[in-house]
Amino acid sequence: ELRRVNDLKNTFLGIAAHDLRNPLSNIRMAAELMIDSKYNLPEEARREMLTDISQQVSYMVNLLNDLLDVTHIESGKLKLELDDIDLGAFLRETVERHRKLAAPKRTQISLSIFSQQFAVADRIRLRQVLDNLISNAVKYSPPASNLQIRAACSDATWRIEVQDQGPGISTKDRQKLFQDFARLSAKPTGGEHSTGLGLSITRRIVEAHGGEIGVESEPGQGATFWFTLPAAQNQDNR
C-alpha cells in the first residue's frame, strides 16, 4: 500500500510539473513584456496581460489544491466531520452562490427539493462535491443555459442530481470520467480551465460518505450527474 501511494505521488508530481510549466512560462513572458520599457504597451494590452496572469495563477492554485486533496485522501488521512444537515437549506445557499458565479454566462440555475429531511454529511466536503458538479455544469454548458438541481429522499437515502445542457458524454468518455486527470472530448464553453481531477476527488468524497456517484448522458443531450448520501435517522424528532 505504501508503494502504491508513493507511486501515485510520483505520478502526480510528474503531471503537476508538466501542467504547471506552460502557465508559469506564460506568466514569466507577460511579466517580462510589462517590465521592459522599450515595448511601451498600451493600457488595454497591459490589462489583458494582467487578466491572463490572474487566470493562470488561479488555474495553478486549483491544480495544487486538487493534488493535495487526492494525496490526502489516498494516504487515508481524509477524516469526515459528519453532521445532520438540513439539505434543503444547504442546497438553497449553494445554488444562490452559483447563480451569481454563473451570471456572466447568463446561465439560470433552478432547484427542486422533493423532501424536507436531513442528510448525514461533512459540510465542507459536501460543499466541495456540489461546487464541483455545479461549476462543471456551468463550465460545459453553452451561455444562457438552464441548469437543474434536484434532491429527493427515499429508503433512507438522498439522491442529488445536477442536470446540464452541455454536449453530453460519449460512452468512451464515461469509462474514464471519474479517473484521475481524465481528459474528455468536451471542452469548456467559456475558455475555463480544468485540472482533470475534480470528478475523481468528488467520487472519493462521495464514497467516503458511503454513497455512490454516476452520470446519465447521451451525446448532444446534456448530462445528469448524481450522487447519494445517507439520510439522518430519527427525522420525526426534529
PDB file of N, CA and C in Angstrom, residues 30 32 52 61 93 106 108 111 135 175 206 218 222 225:
ATOM      1  N   ALA A  30       4.717  37.335 -19.945  1.00  0.00           N
ATOM      2  CA  ALA A  30       3.891  38.531 -19.814  1.00  0.00           C
ATOM      3  C   ALA A  30       4.532  39.541 -18.870  1.00  0.00           C
ATOM      4  N   GLU A  32       7.736  39.904 -18.189  1.00  0.00           N
ATOM      5  CA  GLU A  32       8.914  40.498 -18.830  1.00  0.00           C
ATOM      6  C   GLU A  32       8.518  41.568 -19.833  1.00  0.00           C
ATOM      7  N   ASP A  52      -4.804  37.751 -17.830  1.00  0.00           N
ATOM      8  CA  ASP A  52      -4.315  36.410 -18.157  1.00  0.00           C
ATOM      9  C   ASP A  52      -3.450  35.858 -17.037  1.00  0.00           C
ATOM     10  N   VAL A  61      -3.250  27.356  -8.701  1.00  0.00           N
ATOM     11  CA  VAL A  61      -3.684  27.167  -7.314  1.00  0.00           C
ATOM     12  C   VAL A  61      -4.707  26.034  -7.230  1.00  0.00           C
ATOM     13  N   GLU A  93     -28.597  27.654  -0.327  1.00  0.00           N
ATOM     14  CA  GLU A  93     -27.439  28.536  -0.177  1.00  0.00           C
ATOM     15  C   GLU A  93     -26.414  28.284  -1.280  1.00  0.00           C
ATOM     16  N   ARG A 106     -24.903  34.151 -18.312  1.00  0.00           N
ATOM     17  CA  ARG A 106     -26.367  34.241 -18.396  1.00  0.00           C
ATOM     18  C   ARG A 106     -27.013  32.866 -18.179  1.00  0.00           C
ATOM     19  N   GLN A 108     -29.002  30.125 -16.025  1.00  0.00           N
ATOM     20  CA  GLN A 108     -30.005  30.059 -14.973  1.00  0.00           C
ATOM     21  C   GLN A 108     -29.881  28.715 -14.238  1.00  0.00           C
ATOM     22  N   LEU A 111     -33.716  24.966  -8.590  1.00  0.00           N
ATOM     23  CA  LEU A 111     -33.588  23.959  -7.544  1.00  0.00           C
ATOM     24  C   LEU A 111     -34.952  23.375  -7.219  1.00  0.00           C
ATOM     25  N   SER A 135     -20.318  23.795 -10.860  1.00  0.00           N
ATOM     26  CA  SER A 135     -19.403  24.609 -11.672  1.00  0.00           C
ATOM     27  C   SER A 135     -19.073  23.909 -12.983  1.00  0.00           C
ATOM     28  N   GLN A 175     -16.289   6.002 -19.560  1.00  0.00           N
ATOM     29  CA  GLN A 175     -15.450   4.950 -18.984  1.00  0.00           C
ATOM     30  C   GLN A 175     -14.281   5.514 -18.176  1.00  0.00           C
ATOM     31  N   VAL A 206     -17.634  11.265  -2.091  1.00  0.00           N
ATOM     32  CA  VAL A 206     -18.954  10.631  -2.022  1.00  0.00           C
ATOM     33  C   VAL A 206     -18.824   9.213  -1.474  1.00  0.00           C
ATOM     34  N   GLU A 218     -26.407  11.213 -22.923  1.00  0.00           N
ATOM     35  CA  GLU A 218     -26.302  10.820 -24.316  1.00  0.00           C
ATOM     36  C   GLU A 218     -25.649  11.969 -25.064  1.00  0.00           C
ATOM     37  N   GLY A 222     -26.992  16.686 -23.252  1.00  0.00           N
ATOM     38  CA  GLY A 222     -26.661  17.115 -21.905  1.00  0.00           C
ATOM     39  C   GLY A 222     -26.300  15.934 -21.010  1.00  0.00           C
ATOM     40  N   PHE A 225     -25.471  14.445 -13.647  1.00  0.00           N
ATOM     41  CA  PHE A 225     -24.606  13.828 -12.647  1.00  0.00           C
ATOM     42  C   PHE A 225     -25.414  13.657 -11.362  1.00  0.00           C
TER      43      PHE A 225
END
